[in-house]
Each structure stands twice: as structure tokens, then as C-alpha cells.
Amino acid sequence: MTLPIHSKPDLFQDIKTIVDTAKHELASQANSVLTLTYWRIGQRIRTEVLNENRADYGQQIVVTL
């Protein structure tokens, strides 16, 4: 005879931990990919459009900081 699932709290805690860990790892990887994507877009714009120069608004931000 097997025990009902609701009487196995360790199983549920383990599954919850696995799911929570996976969610955290996924969010971290997604953030890394997005950051790299936006950096690459900015790099292409700087190379192709700005001819390796900074945009005027970028210079103003640096001065302000």
C-alpha cells in the first residue's frame, strides 16, 4: 500500500525547490541574454550610424554624472 501524495511533505518541498530554482535560473539567463542583445544593438548603432562617435545625449549624460 502506498501513502497518499499529501502525506509526503518532503516530496512537495523538493519539487517546489526544483521549480523555484529553475525559475530563478531562467530569469537570470533571460536577463543576461537581453543585456547582451541590447549591448550588441547599441554597438551596431554606434558603428553603423554614429561612425564610432558618441551620440550627443550620451555626452550630456556623462557630463551630468
PDB file of C-alpha atoms in Angstrom:
ATOM      1  CA  MET A   1       0.000   0.000   0.000  1.00  0.00           C
ATOM      2  CA  THR A   2       1.349   3.428  -0.923  1.00  0.00           C
ATOM      3  CA  LEU A   3       0.822   6.559   1.076  1.00  0.00           C
ATOM      4  CA  PRO A   4      -1.344   9.317  -0.381  1.00  0.00           C
ATOM      5  CA  ILE A   5       0.680  12.090  -2.034  1.00  0.00           C
ATOM      6  CA  HIS A   6      -0.456  14.690   0.510  1.00  0.00           C
ATOM      7  CA  SER A   7       1.323  12.745   3.265  1.00  0.00           C
ATOM      8  CA  LYS A   8       4.738  13.162   1.622  1.00  0.00           C
ATOM      9  CA  PRO A   9       5.752  16.722   2.514  1.00  0.00           C
ATOM     10  CA  ASP A  10       9.413  16.168   1.602  1.00  0.00           C
ATOM     11  CA  LEU A  11       8.410  15.321  -1.958  1.00  0.00           C
ATOM     12  CA  PHE A  12       6.394  18.518  -2.312  1.00  0.00           C
ATOM     13  CA  GLN A  13       9.139  20.638  -0.768  1.00  0.00           C
ATOM     14  CA  ASP A  14      11.721  19.102  -3.087  1.00  0.00           C
ATOM     15  CA  ILE A  15       9.540  19.714  -6.138  1.00  0.00           C
ATOM     16  CA  LYS A  16       8.868  23.288  -5.027  1.00  0.00           C
ATOM     17  CA  THR A  17      12.590  23.862  -4.595  1.00  0.00           C
ATOM     18  CA  ILE A  18      13.324  22.429  -8.046  1.00  0.00           C
ATOM     19  CA  VAL A  19      10.694  24.635  -9.687  1.00  0.00           C
ATOM     20  CA  ASP A  20      11.767  27.755  -7.775  1.00  0.00           C
ATOM     21  CA  THR A  21      15.414  27.160  -8.674  1.00  0.00           C
ATOM     22  CA  ALA A  22      14.529  26.673 -12.333  1.00  0.00           C
ATOM     23  CA  LYS A  23      12.507  29.915 -12.361  1.00  0.00           C
ATOM     24  CA  HIS A  24      15.405  31.823 -10.811  1.00  0.00           C
ATOM     25  CA  GLU A  25      17.927  30.379 -13.286  1.00  0.00           C
ATOM     26  CA  LEU A  26      15.626  31.121 -16.222  1.00  0.00           C
ATOM     27  CA  ALA A  27      15.137  34.728 -15.147  1.00  0.00           C
ATOM     28  CA  SER A  28      18.880  35.165 -14.696  1.00  0.00           C
ATOM     29  CA  GLN A  29      19.672  33.723 -18.121  1.00  0.00           C
ATOM     30  CA  ALA A  30      16.938  35.771 -19.780  1.00  0.00           C
ATOM     31  CA  ASN A  31      18.307  38.959 -18.202  1.00  0.00           C
ATOM     32  CA  SER A  32      21.813  38.102 -19.384  1.00  0.00           C
ATOM     33  CA  VAL A  33      20.618  37.442 -22.935  1.00  0.00           C
ATOM     34  CA  LEU A  34      18.602  40.662 -23.032  1.00  0.00           C
ATOM     35  CA  THR A  35      21.522  42.695 -21.718  1.00  0.00           C
ATOM     36  CA  LEU A  36      23.858  41.240 -24.337  1.00  0.00           C
ATOM     37  CA  THR A  37      21.259  41.772 -27.073  1.00  0.00           C
ATOM     38  CA  TYR A  38      20.791  45.445 -26.206  1.00  0.00           C
ATOM     39  CA  TRP A  39      24.554  45.956 -25.942  1.00  0.00           C
ATOM     40  CA  ARG A  40      25.028  44.436 -29.412  1.00  0.00           C
ATOM     41  CA  ILE A  41      22.273  46.668 -30.834  1.00  0.00           C
ATOM     42  CA  GLY A  42      23.919  49.722 -29.281  1.00  0.00           C
ATOM     43  CA  GLN A  43      27.299  48.672 -30.625  1.00  0.00           C
ATOM     44  CA  ARG A  44      25.909  48.292 -34.155  1.00  0.00           C
ATOM     45  CA  ILE A  45      24.235  51.703 -33.948  1.00  0.00           C
ATOM     46  CA  ARG A  46      27.466  53.261 -32.721  1.00  0.00           C
ATOM     47  CA  THR A  47      29.428  51.610 -35.542  1.00  0.00           C
ATOM     48  CA  GLU A  48      26.973  51.955 -38.419  1.00  0.00           C
ATOM     49  CA  VAL A  49      25.132  55.182 -37.622  1.00  0.00           C
ATOM     50  CA  LEU A  50      27.376  57.228 -35.349  1.00  0.00           C
ATOM     51  CA  ASN A  51      30.676  56.221 -37.004  1.00  0.00           C
ATOM     52  CA  GLU A  52      32.213  55.248 -33.641  1.00  0.00           C
ATOM     53  CA  ASN A  53      31.241  58.603 -32.081  1.00  0.00           C
ATOM     54  CA  ARG A  54      29.021  59.068 -29.101  1.00  0.00           C
ATOM     55  CA  ALA A  55      25.530  60.438 -29.508  1.00  0.00           C
ATOM     56  CA  ASP A  56      25.141  63.989 -28.217  1.00  0.00           C
ATOM     57  CA  TYR A  57      22.738  62.884 -25.485  1.00  0.00           C
ATOM     58  CA  GLY A  58      25.309  60.325 -24.343  1.00  0.00           C
ATOM     59  CA  GLN A  59      27.946  63.006 -23.874  1.00  0.00           C
ATOM     60  CA  GLN A  60      25.497  65.123 -21.876  1.00  0.00           C
ATOM     61  CA  ILE A  61      24.686  62.219 -19.586  1.00  0.00           C
ATOM     62  CA  VAL A  62      28.358  61.533 -18.877  1.00  0.00           C
ATOM     63  CA  VAL A  63      28.992  65.198 -18.093  1.00  0.00           C
ATOM     64  CA  THR A  64      25.953  65.298 -15.795  1.00  0.00           C
ATOM     65  CA  LEU A  65      27.087  62.181 -13.947  1.00  0.00           C
TER      66      LEU A  65
END
